[in-house]
Coordinates of C-alpha atoms in Angstrom, one line a residue:
Chain A
M418 CA 23.4 -39.5 -3.3
I419 CA 21.6 -37.1 -1.2
H420 CA 25.5 -34.6 -1.8
S421 CA 25.1 -34.3 -5.4
N422 CA 21.1 -33.8 -5.6
K423 CA 21.8 -30.6 -2.5
F424 CA 25.2 -29.5 -5.7
G425 CA 22.4 -29.5 -8.8
F426 CA 19.2 -28.1 -7.1
T427 CA 22.0 -24.9 -5.4
A428 CA 23.7 -24.7 -8.2
V429 CA 20.9 -24.0 -10.3
V430 CA 18.7 -22.1 -8.2
L431 CA 22.1 -19.7 -7.6
S432 CA 22.3 -19.4 -11.2
M433 CA 19.4 -18.8 -11.9
I434 CA 19.2 -16.1 -8.8
L435 CA 22.9 -14.5 -10.8
A436 CA 21.7 -14.2 -14.1
G437 CA 18.4 -12.8 -12.6
C438 CA 15.5 -11.3 -14.8
S439 CA 17.8 -9.4 -17.2
S440 CA 18.2 -12.5 -18.8
A441 CA 15.6 -13.9 -21.4
P442 CA 14.3 -17.8 -20.6
T443 CA 16.1 -18.9 -23.8
D444 CA 19.5 -17.7 -22.4
E445 CA 18.8 -19.7 -19.2
S446 CA 20.9 -22.9 -19.6
T447 CA 23.4 -21.2 -20.5
D448 CA 23.9 -18.9 -17.6
I449 CA 23.5 -21.8 -15.4
E450 CA 26.2 -23.6 -17.5
D451 CA 28.4 -20.8 -17.5
T452 CA 27.6 -20.5 -13.4
A453 CA 27.0 -23.7 -11.9
V454 CA 31.4 -24.3 -11.8
Q455 CA 31.5 -21.8 -9.4
T456 CA 28.0 -22.2 -7.3
G457 CA 29.5 -26.2 -6.9
Q458 CA 32.8 -24.3 -5.4
V459 CA 31.9 -22.5 -3.3
D460 CA 28.7 -25.2 -1.9
T461 CA 31.4 -28.1 -1.8
S462 CA 33.8 -25.7 1.1
A463 CA 30.4 -25.4 3.3
I464 CA 29.8 -28.9 2.9
D465 CA 33.5 -29.8 4.6
D466 CA 32.9 -27.5 6.9
S467 CA 29.5 -29.2 8.3
A468 CA 31.1 -32.2 7.6
M469 CA 29.5 -34.3 11.0
M470 CA 26.1 -33.1 10.1
D471 CA 23.5 -35.7 9.9
A472 CA 21.6 -37.0 5.7
A473 CA 18.5 -34.7 7.0
S474 CA 20.0 -31.2 7.0
A475 CA 21.7 -31.6 4.0
A476 CA 18.5 -32.7 2.1
D477 CA 16.5 -30.0 0.2
T478 CA 15.1 -27.4 2.7
V479 CA 13.3 -24.7 0.1
F480 CA 10.1 -26.0 -1.0
Y481 CA 8.1 -24.9 -4.5
F482 CA 4.8 -23.7 -5.6
D483 CA 2.3 -23.6 -8.5
Y484 CA 0.6 -19.9 -9.5
D485 CA -2.4 -19.6 -6.8
K486 CA -1.5 -23.3 -5.6
A487 CA -0.6 -25.3 -2.5
L488 CA 0.1 -28.5 -3.7
L489 CA 2.9 -30.1 -3.1
K490 CA 5.3 -30.5 -5.7
P491 CA 5.5 -34.7 -6.2
E492 CA 9.6 -33.7 -6.6
S493 CA 9.2 -32.2 -2.5
R494 CA 8.2 -35.8 -1.5
A495 CA 11.9 -37.0 -1.4
A496 CA 13.4 -34.4 0.8
L497 CA 10.6 -33.7 3.4
L498 CA 10.4 -37.6 3.8
E499 CA 14.1 -36.8 4.9
H500 CA 13.2 -34.4 7.0
A501 CA 10.5 -36.0 8.7
A502 CA 12.5 -39.2 10.2
A503 CA 15.4 -37.2 11.3
L504 CA 13.1 -35.1 13.1
N505 CA 11.2 -38.7 14.2
S506 CA 14.9 -39.5 15.7
N507 CA 15.7 -36.6 16.5
P508 CA 12.7 -33.7 17.7
R509 CA 13.6 -30.2 17.5
S510 CA 11.0 -27.0 16.5
V511 CA 11.1 -26.2 12.9
R512 CA 9.7 -23.4 11.4
L513 CA 7.8 -23.2 7.5
E514 CA 8.2 -19.9 6.3
G515 CA 5.3 -19.7 3.1
H516 CA 5.8 -17.4 0.2
A517 CA 4.0 -15.5 -3.1
D518 CA 4.8 -14.9 -5.7
E519 CA 4.1 -10.6 -5.5
R520 CA 1.3 -10.7 -8.3
G521 CA -2.3 -10.4 -7.0
T522 CA -2.8 -8.9 -3.1
R523 CA -0.5 -8.5 -0.6
E524 CA -3.2 -10.1 1.9
Y525 CA -3.8 -12.5 -0.2
N526 CA -1.0 -13.3 -0.9
M527 CA -0.5 -13.7 3.6
A528 CA -2.9 -16.8 2.9
L529 CA -1.7 -18.5 0.3
G530 CA 1.9 -18.5 1.3
E531 CA 0.3 -19.9 4.8
R532 CA -1.7 -22.1 2.1
R533 CA 0.9 -22.8 1.7
A534 CA 3.4 -23.7 4.2
N535 CA 0.3 -25.9 6.4
A536 CA 0.4 -28.1 3.7
V537 CA 3.7 -28.4 4.7
K538 CA 3.3 -29.0 8.2
E539 CA 0.7 -31.7 7.4
F540 CA 2.6 -33.4 5.2
M541 CA 5.2 -34.0 8.0
V542 CA 2.0 -34.4 10.3
L543 CA 1.2 -37.8 8.2
Q544 CA 4.7 -39.0 8.4
G545 CA 4.7 -39.1 12.1
V546 CA 5.6 -36.1 13.3
S547 CA 4.3 -33.4 15.8
A548 CA 1.9 -30.7 15.0
G549 CA 3.9 -29.0 18.1
L550 CA 7.1 -28.8 16.9
I551 CA 6.2 -26.7 13.2
E552 CA 5.3 -24.0 13.8
V553 CA 4.0 -22.2 10.0
I554 CA 4.3 -18.3 9.6
S555 CA 3.8 -16.6 6.4
Y556 CA 5.5 -14.4 4.8
G557 CA 3.2 -13.9 1.8
E558 CA 5.4 -11.9 -1.1
E559 CA 6.5 -9.6 1.1
R560 CA 9.9 -11.4 1.4
A561 CA 11.3 -12.3 -2.0
A562 CA 14.6 -14.7 -2.8
S563 CA 14.4 -13.2 -5.9
Y564 CA 14.1 -10.6 -7.4
G565 CA 12.4 -8.9 -11.4
S566 CA 8.6 -9.5 -12.8
N567 CA 9.0 -12.3 -14.5
D568 CA 8.1 -15.6 -14.8
S569 CA 11.5 -17.5 -13.4
A570 CA 11.6 -15.3 -10.3
W571 CA 7.8 -15.2 -10.0
S572 CA 9.2 -19.3 -9.6
M573 CA 11.4 -18.7 -7.3
N574 CA 9.4 -17.6 -5.0
R575 CA 6.7 -19.0 -4.3
R576 CA 7.8 -21.8 -1.8
V577 CA 7.8 -22.9 1.1
E578 CA 11.2 -22.6 3.1
L579 CA 12.0 -24.6 6.7
K580 CA 13.8 -24.1 9.2
Chain B
M881 CA 13.7 -5.2 19.5
A882 CA 17.0 -3.3 19.5
L883 CA 16.8 -2.3 15.0
L884 CA 13.0 -1.1 15.6
F885 CA 12.7 3.0 15.7
L886 CA 10.0 4.6 16.4
V887 CA 9.9 7.8 15.2
L888 CA 8.3 10.9 14.5
S889 CA 11.1 13.1 13.0
S890 CA 11.0 14.4 8.9
S891 CA 13.2 11.8 6.4
A892 CA 14.4 12.7 4.3
W893 CA 14.7 8.7 2.2
S894 CA 12.6 8.3 0.1
E895 CA 10.2 12.2 -0.2
L896 CA 7.5 11.5 -3.1
V897 CA 7.8 14.0 -6.3
I898 CA 5.1 14.6 -8.3
R899 CA 4.2 14.2 -12.3
V900 CA 1.2 14.7 -13.5
T901 CA 0.9 12.1 -17.1
Q902 CA -2.8 13.2 -17.9
G903 CA -5.6 15.7 -16.8
N904 CA -9.3 16.6 -18.4
D905 CA -9.7 17.3 -21.7
Q906 CA -11.5 20.5 -20.7
P907 CA -9.4 22.3 -17.6
T908 CA -11.0 25.6 -16.3
I909 CA -7.9 28.0 -16.7
I910 CA -6.6 29.9 -13.4
A911 CA -4.3 32.0 -12.3
V912 CA -3.0 31.9 -8.8
A913 CA -1.0 35.6 -8.5
P914 CA 2.4 35.1 -5.6
I915 CA 1.0 35.9 -2.0
A916 CA 2.2 38.8 -1.2
L917 CA 4.8 38.6 2.7
N918 CA 4.8 41.9 3.6
G919 CA 8.3 40.9 4.7
I920 CA 7.6 38.2 6.4
Q921 CA 10.4 35.3 5.9
I922 CA 9.3 31.9 4.8
K923 CA 10.3 29.4 2.9
E924 CA 7.4 28.0 1.0
D925 CA 5.7 29.8 -1.8
I926 CA 2.6 29.0 -1.2
G927 CA 1.3 30.7 -3.8
S928 CA 3.1 27.4 -5.9
I929 CA 1.7 24.9 -3.8
V930 CA -1.8 26.7 -4.2
E931 CA -1.4 26.4 -7.8
A932 CA 0.5 22.5 -8.1
D933 CA -2.4 21.1 -5.9
L934 CA -4.7 22.6 -8.0
K935 CA -3.5 21.2 -11.5
R936 CA -2.3 17.9 -9.6
S937 CA -6.4 18.0 -9.3
G938 CA -6.1 17.5 -13.3
L939 CA -9.4 19.6 -13.6
F940 CA -7.5 22.9 -13.9
S941 CA -4.5 24.1 -15.7
A942 CA -2.3 27.5 -14.5
I943 CA -1.3 30.7 -16.2
P944 CA 2.6 31.0 -15.8
R945 CA 4.0 33.8 -13.3
R946 CA 6.2 35.3 -15.9
D947 CA 3.2 36.2 -18.0
M948 CA 1.4 37.6 -15.4
L949 CA 0.9 41.6 -16.0
A950 CA 1.3 42.4 -12.6
F951 CA 0.8 41.0 -9.3
P952 CA -2.1 41.8 -7.1
S953 CA -2.5 40.7 -3.6
V954 CA -6.2 42.5 -3.1
A955 CA -8.9 42.0 -5.3
S956 CA -9.6 46.2 -5.8
D957 CA -6.4 46.2 -7.8
V958 CA -7.1 43.4 -10.2
Y959 CA -7.2 45.0 -14.1
Y960 CA -9.7 41.8 -14.4
R961 CA -8.8 43.5 -19.0
D962 CA -5.1 42.1 -18.0
W963 CA -6.7 38.7 -17.0
R964 CA -8.9 37.9 -19.8
M965 CA -6.6 39.3 -21.9
L966 CA -4.4 36.3 -20.9
G967 CA -7.1 34.2 -21.0
T968 CA -8.0 32.5 -17.5
E969 CA -11.6 32.7 -16.2
Y970 CA -10.7 32.7 -12.3
L971 CA -8.0 34.9 -10.3
V972 CA -6.8 34.1 -6.2
V973 CA -4.9 37.3 -4.5
G974 CA -4.0 37.4 -1.7
A975 CA -2.0 39.0 1.4
M976 CA -0.1 38.3 4.8
I977 CA 0.5 39.9 7.4
P978 CA 2.1 39.0 10.8
I979 CA -0.4 39.4 14.3
G980 CA 1.7 38.0 16.9
E981 CA 4.2 35.5 17.7
D982 CA 4.7 33.2 15.2
R983 CA 1.0 33.9 13.8
Y984 CA 0.6 34.7 10.6
Q985 CA -3.2 35.7 8.7
L986 CA -2.9 35.1 4.6
D987 CA -6.4 36.9 2.8
F988 CA -7.2 35.6 0.2
S989 CA -10.0 35.7 -2.7
L990 CA -11.0 34.2 -5.2
L991 CA -12.2 36.4 -8.1
N992 CA -13.9 35.3 -11.1
V993 CA -11.7 36.9 -14.6
T994 CA -15.9 36.0 -17.0
A995 CA -17.8 38.2 -14.6
Q996 CA -15.7 40.5 -12.8
K997 CA -16.8 39.5 -9.8
T998 CA -14.9 38.4 -6.5
E999 CA -16.2 34.9 -5.9
F1000 CA -15.7 34.4 -2.3
N1001 CA -13.1 35.6 0.1
H1002 CA -11.4 33.8 3.2
R1003 CA -9.2 34.4 5.8
V1004 CA -6.8 31.7 7.0
S1005 CA -4.4 31.7 10.1
G1006 CA -1.3 29.5 11.2
S1007 CA 3.0 29.7 12.3
K1008 CA 5.6 29.2 10.2
T1009 CA 5.4 25.8 10.9
Q1010 CA 1.7 25.3 9.5
M1011 CA 2.6 27.6 6.1
R1012 CA 2.1 24.0 4.2
D1013 CA -1.3 23.7 5.8
L1014 CA -2.5 27.3 5.1
A1015 CA -1.4 26.7 1.2
H1016 CA -3.4 23.3 0.7
L1017 CA -6.7 24.5 2.9
I1018 CA -6.9 27.9 0.3
S1019 CA -6.8 25.2 -2.3
D1020 CA -9.2 23.0 -1.1
K1021 CA -11.4 26.8 -0.9
I1022 CA -11.1 27.2 -4.0
Y1023 CA -11.2 23.7 -5.4
Q1024 CA -15.1 23.3 -3.8
E1025 CA -16.3 26.3 -4.6
I1026 CA -15.2 25.9 -8.4
T1027 CA -16.1 22.6 -8.8
G1028 CA -18.6 21.6 -6.1
I1029 CA -16.6 19.1 -4.9
R1030 CA -14.7 19.5 -1.3
G1031 CA -11.6 19.6 -1.5
A1032 CA -9.2 16.6 -0.3
F1033 CA -6.0 18.9 -0.9
S1034 CA -5.4 18.5 3.4
T1035 CA -5.4 14.7 3.7
R1036 CA -2.8 12.7 4.5
L1037 CA -1.7 9.5 2.7
A1038 CA 0.3 6.7 5.1
Y1039 CA 2.8 4.1 3.3
V1040 CA 4.9 1.7 3.2
T1041 CA 8.5 1.8 1.5
A1042 CA 11.2 -1.0 1.5
N1043 CA 14.8 -0.9 1.0
R1044 CA 17.6 -3.2 1.2
E1045 CA 21.0 -1.2 2.3
K1046 CA 24.0 -2.5 3.4
G1047 CA 22.4 -5.8 2.2
K1048 CA 19.9 -5.5 4.8
Y1049 CA 15.9 -4.8 4.8
V1050 CA 15.2 -2.1 6.5
Y1051 CA 11.1 -1.0 6.3
R1052 CA 9.4 2.3 7.0
L1053 CA 6.2 2.9 7.5
N1054 CA 5.9 6.7 6.8
V1055 CA 3.8 9.4 6.9
S1056 CA 3.3 12.9 4.2
D1057 CA 1.0 15.3 2.6
A1058 CA -1.4 14.1 0.2
D1059 CA 0.8 16.0 -2.6
G1060 CA 4.2 14.1 -0.6
A1061 CA 5.5 16.5 1.0
R1062 CA 6.3 16.8 4.6
E1063 CA 7.4 13.3 4.7
K1064 CA 7.7 12.1 8.6
L1065 CA 8.5 8.4 9.3
M1066 CA 6.2 6.7 11.6
L1067 CA 8.4 3.0 12.3
E1068 CA 11.7 1.8 10.9
S1069 CA 11.9 -2.9 11.3
P1070 CA 14.6 -5.0 9.8
E1071 CA 11.1 -7.0 9.6
P1072 CA 8.4 -6.6 7.2
I1073 CA 5.2 -3.9 8.0
M1074 CA 2.3 -4.2 5.9
S1075 CA -1.9 -3.1 5.7
P1076 CA -1.7 0.7 7.8
S1077 CA -5.6 1.4 8.4
W1078 CA -6.7 5.1 9.7
A1079 CA -8.9 5.4 12.2
P1080 CA -11.9 7.3 11.1
N1081 CA -10.0 10.3 13.2
G1082 CA -7.4 10.6 11.0
K1083 CA -5.3 10.1 14.3
E1084 CA -4.1 6.7 14.6
L1085 CA -3.0 3.9 12.0
A1086 CA -3.3 0.8 12.6
Y1087 CA -0.8 -1.5 10.9
V1088 CA 0.3 -5.3 10.4
S1089 CA 4.0 -5.9 11.7
F1090 CA 6.0 -8.7 11.8
E1091 CA 9.3 -6.7 14.1
T1092 CA 8.8 -10.0 17.1
G1093 CA 8.9 -12.2 14.6
R1094 CA 5.0 -13.1 13.5
P1095 CA 2.9 -10.6 12.4
A1096 CA 0.8 -8.9 14.7
I1097 CA -1.5 -6.0 14.5
F1098 CA -0.4 -2.3 16.0
R1099 CA -2.0 0.7 16.6
Q1100 CA -0.2 3.7 16.7
N1101 CA -1.0 8.1 17.0
L1102 CA 0.5 10.0 15.0
V1103 CA 1.1 12.8 17.7
T1104 CA 2.5 10.9 20.8
A1105 CA 3.4 7.7 18.5
T1106 CA 2.2 5.5 21.7
R1107 CA 1.1 2.1 20.3
Q1108 CA -0.4 -0.9 21.2
Q1109 CA -0.4 -4.4 20.0
L1110 CA -3.7 -5.6 19.5
T1111 CA -3.3 -9.0 18.5
N1112 CA -0.9 -11.7 19.1
F1113 CA -1.8 -14.9 17.9
T1114 CA -0.5 -18.4 16.1
G1115 CA -1.3 -17.4 12.1
L1116 CA -2.0 -14.7 10.0
N1117 CA -2.9 -11.2 12.1
G1118 CA -3.7 -8.8 9.1
A1119 CA -5.5 -7.3 7.3
P1120 CA -6.9 -4.8 10.4
S1121 CA -10.2 -2.1 9.1
W1122 CA -10.5 0.5 11.3
S1123 CA -15.5 0.6 11.6
P1124 CA -16.7 4.3 10.7
D1125 CA -17.8 5.4 14.2
G1126 CA -13.9 4.4 15.2
T1127 CA -14.6 2.1 18.0
K1128 CA -13.7 -1.6 16.1
M1129 CA -11.7 -3.2 14.0
A1130 CA -12.1 -5.6 11.0
L1131 CA -8.9 -8.1 10.7
V1132 CA -7.8 -12.0 9.8
L1133 CA -6.5 -14.4 11.8
S1134 CA -6.2 -17.9 11.4
K1135 CA -5.4 -19.3 14.6
D1136 CA -9.0 -21.0 13.5
G1137 CA -6.5 -23.3 10.8
N1138 CA -7.4 -21.1 8.2
P1139 CA -7.8 -17.0 7.5
E1140 CA -10.5 -16.2 9.0
I1141 CA -12.6 -12.7 8.7
Y1142 CA -13.1 -11.1 13.2
M1143 CA -14.8 -8.4 14.5
L1144 CA -12.9 -6.7 17.1
D1145 CA -13.7 -4.3 19.6
L1146 CA -11.7 -1.6 21.3
A1147 CA -13.0 -0.8 23.9
S1148 CA -13.5 -4.1 24.8
N1149 CA -11.0 -6.0 23.5
K1150 CA -13.2 -8.7 22.7
F1151 CA -13.1 -10.7 18.7
T1152 CA -15.6 -12.0 17.3
R1153 CA -15.6 -14.2 14.3
L1154 CA -17.6 -13.3 11.5
T1155 CA -16.6 -16.1 8.8
R1156 CA -16.5 -20.0 9.2
H1157 CA -15.3 -21.1 6.3
F1158 CA -12.6 -23.5 5.2
A1159 CA -11.2 -20.9 2.1
I1160 CA -9.6 -17.9 2.3
D1161 CA -11.4 -14.9 3.4
T1162 CA -9.6 -11.4 3.8
E1163 CA -8.9 -8.0 3.6
P1164 CA -12.6 -6.7 5.1
T1165 CA -12.9 -3.3 4.9
W1166 CA -16.1 -1.4 6.3
M1167 CA -19.8 -0.1 4.1
P1168 CA -19.9 3.2 5.6
D1169 CA -23.6 2.3 7.2
G1170 CA -21.4 0.0 9.5
K1171 CA -22.9 -2.6 9.5
H1172 CA -22.1 -5.0 6.2
L1173 CA -17.8 -5.5 5.5
L1174 CA -16.6 -6.3 2.2
F1175 CA -13.7 -9.2 1.9
T1176 CA -12.6 -11.5 -0.4
S1177 CA -12.3 -15.2 -0.3
D1178 CA -11.8 -17.6 -3.2
R1179 CA -14.4 -19.6 -1.3
G1180 CA -15.9 -20.0 -5.0
G1181 CA -13.1 -21.1 -6.3
T1182 CA -11.2 -17.7 -7.7
P1183 CA -10.4 -14.8 -5.4
Q1184 CA -13.9 -12.7 -5.3
I1185 CA -15.4 -9.5 -3.5
Y1186 CA -18.2 -11.1 -1.6
K1187 CA -20.1 -9.2 1.0
L1188 CA -21.4 -10.1 4.8
N1189 CA -24.3 -8.9 7.2
I1190 CA -22.4 -8.7 10.0
A1191 CA -25.4 -9.2 12.4
S1192 CA -27.2 -12.2 10.4
K1193 CA -23.5 -13.7 9.1
A1194 CA -24.9 -13.8 5.6
T1195 CA -22.8 -13.5 3.0
E1196 CA -23.4 -12.8 -0.9
R1197 CA -21.0 -13.0 -3.9
L1198 CA -20.6 -8.9 -5.3
T1199 CA -17.7 -9.3 -8.0
F1200 CA -18.8 -12.7 -11.1
R1201 CA -16.4 -11.5 -14.2
G1202 CA -12.9 -11.9 -14.2
N1203 CA -11.1 -15.1 -12.2
Y1204 CA -9.7 -11.9 -8.8
N1205 CA -11.3 -9.7 -8.0
A1206 CA -9.9 -8.6 -4.6
R1207 CA -8.3 -5.7 -1.7
A1208 CA -11.6 -4.0 -2.1
S1209 CA -11.2 0.0 -1.3
L1210 CA -15.2 1.6 -1.4
A1211 CA -15.7 5.4 -2.4
P1212 CA -17.3 7.6 0.4
D1213 CA -20.6 7.1 -2.9
G1214 CA -21.3 4.1 -0.6
R1215 CA -21.7 2.1 -4.7
T1216 CA -18.5 2.9 -6.8
L1217 CA -15.5 -0.1 -5.1
A1218 CA -12.3 0.3 -6.1
L1219 CA -10.1 -3.3 -6.5
I1220 CA -7.6 -5.5 -7.8
H1221 CA -8.8 -7.2 -10.8
R1222 CA -6.7 -9.5 -13.1
S1223 CA -7.7 -9.8 -17.1
S1224 CA -5.0 -11.9 -19.5
D1225 CA -3.1 -12.3 -16.7
T1226 CA -2.0 -8.7 -15.7
F1227 CA -3.6 -7.0 -12.3
H1228 CA -4.9 -4.2 -13.0
V1229 CA -7.2 -1.1 -10.6
A1230 CA -10.4 -1.2 -11.9
S1231 CA -14.1 0.7 -10.4
F1232 CA -17.2 -1.6 -9.2
D1233 CA -20.1 -0.4 -9.3
L1234 CA -22.2 -2.0 -6.8
V1235 CA -25.8 -0.8 -7.6
T1236 CA -25.3 -2.0 -12.1
G1237 CA -22.5 -4.3 -11.4
R1238 CA -20.4 -2.3 -14.3
M1239 CA -16.8 -2.7 -13.7
I1240 CA -14.2 -0.5 -15.4
E1241 CA -10.4 -0.7 -15.5
L1242 CA -9.1 2.2 -14.9
T1243 CA -5.0 1.4 -15.4
Q1244 CA -2.8 0.0 -18.0
T1245 CA -0.5 -1.4 -15.5
R1246 CA -0.3 -5.0 -14.9
L1247 CA 1.3 -4.7 -11.1
D1248 CA -1.0 -2.9 -10.2
E1249 CA -2.0 -3.5 -5.7
S1250 CA -3.7 -1.1 -2.4
P1251 CA -6.5 1.4 -4.1
T1252 CA -7.5 3.2 -1.7
V1253 CA -9.8 6.3 -2.8
A1254 CA -8.8 9.7 -2.1
P1255 CA -12.1 11.3 0.9
N1256 CA -14.2 12.7 -1.6
G1257 CA -14.1 10.8 -3.9
A1258 CA -12.1 12.6 -6.7
M1259 CA -9.0 10.5 -7.3
L1260 CA -7.8 7.3 -5.9
M1261 CA -4.2 6.5 -5.5
Y1262 CA -2.0 2.3 -5.9
A1263 CA 0.9 1.0 -6.2
T1264 CA 2.6 0.2 -9.3
K1265 CA 5.6 -1.5 -10.9
Q1266 CA 8.0 1.2 -12.2
G1267 CA 10.9 -0.7 -14.1
D1268 CA 11.8 -2.8 -10.9
R1269 CA 10.1 -0.1 -8.9
G1270 CA 7.8 0.2 -6.5
V1271 CA 5.9 3.8 -6.3
L1272 CA 2.7 5.1 -5.4
A1273 CA 0.2 6.7 -9.0
A1274 CA -3.1 7.7 -8.6
V1275 CA -6.0 7.8 -11.0
S1276 CA -9.4 9.7 -10.6
L1277 CA -12.0 7.8 -10.5
D1278 CA -13.4 8.3 -14.1
A1279 CA -9.5 7.6 -15.3
G1280 CA -9.5 10.9 -16.9
V1281 CA -7.0 12.4 -14.8
R1282 CA -3.2 10.3 -13.7
Y1283 CA -0.5 11.3 -12.0
V1284 CA 2.5 8.8 -10.3
L1285 CA 4.6 9.8 -7.3
P1286 CA 7.7 8.5 -7.6
A1287 CA 9.8 8.2 -4.8
K1288 CA 13.8 9.7 -5.0
S1289 CA 15.0 5.6 -3.7
G1290 CA 13.7 2.8 -2.6
D1291 CA 10.5 0.1 -3.7
V1292 CA 7.1 2.5 -2.2
R1293 CA 3.8 0.4 -1.5
E1294 CA 0.7 0.2 -0.1
P1295 CA -1.6 3.6 0.0
A1296 CA -3.2 4.6 2.4
W1297 CA -5.6 8.1 2.1
S1298 CA -5.9 10.0 5.3
P1299 CA -9.9 10.4 5.9
F1300 CA -10.7 14.1 5.6
L1301 CA -8.8 16.2 8.7
R1302 CA -11.3 19.0 9.6

């Protein structure tokens, strides 16, 4: 169940990156179909190599946000609950890296990235994770996950990565 | 950090090249005769550098050399009639002679062709490595004489470049002449470099570097390359801005849980918290009086520019038009702000008059950032996108003059225009 979620999610992410900035939104579904097979194959071998991984590490580690917002999306909940449970049973230090899209000013986006990472941190602390285990760092718009100045690239860049 | 380099050598990575895209409607016509070198071997063409400086200001157009009937180098050799026929209003002539070991003297004159008289004569001297400095100084003198505005051709730019080389990020902090020439690498790192800010004496830069794995503010001397880490707090360490007297720095820390403006006293290393609000407070910049700061805050729901009285901590909202006004940069008149303004989903540079409250959009591009006003207030530079690449562009505060400095490669961003250096 978790694995299939992971596959579907990663495939979409990778294919959107592969599709790049050139494709118009209407072409995206075609591109996703074409490339999903490829990325799925890549992921299969990765999972085989790490058969001993626990459940939480297979859950999503990237959480997306709306423009100029730092509210967690409902679809982030399940994976975050898994991470919190894993950290509660097996405490370790984690790093939450907050990011923003390129629109707006750089230092304001640094603040926005931090606000997003803090939103994830607060959720996990509410689930019982020790705040001391969580380091928050913002990269603002300095480390894009997807290049291109369009809505699909921007939506991939407004994110928090759990590491 | 083994991958971090600190260099002062010349770099050819992304040298900037200027293209003037829009000039003044009624430019002053000037002719710059080639400087007589009297056998001195130099690689720079001083007359061409002066001509390019003046043209880039948008206030001048130049008579091409090929149209000139003679190349006089002193006022007494000038036949005014020839130059009047070419339609030029002013003529620059000059000659250089050696005066010692790697020491050269350049006498030049600005001649008013219409009035058939010498406006002024001036003597400058320097070594072979200072030929561009001599040229920019000549440009400054001519510009000031004709426009009444102090020239800013002898100033510098600091900016950040980002490249992906062999799959890895490389961030560089560079300093160049205001025309993009003589680029010098100040810092190179695989981690982000941000927010360069000039010390008011033009000899140091403050900036944000992630080289420790987290953002931290550094100051670096441009001559000696010595540097010092100023902050190492949990959370944001950002947006440094040097006070007009050079003794303090305004900056942003989020160690209290959310971004707040702080003031650092550089002599005592003491931090004073200036804002106290759960919203984002960032991008502080000093008013010329050293007693007030402007900053960006979303305490009203959207990012807007606020003014802060440092002594009383009282704040006042300044911008109301539009749902995004951020990253103010103040012109030397203390009255005109350049800022990033959002309208119909695009981010432009706009000017905002603190007295009348009038906002004027200066650019038509859509992802503009980091406006920085020249110390003479004539032009401002900003970062924008050309295709998918970041470039620097400049526009006059009346929007009448524009030029672009595209880098040969990579992404250029976050220009910071130096203060006057003399």
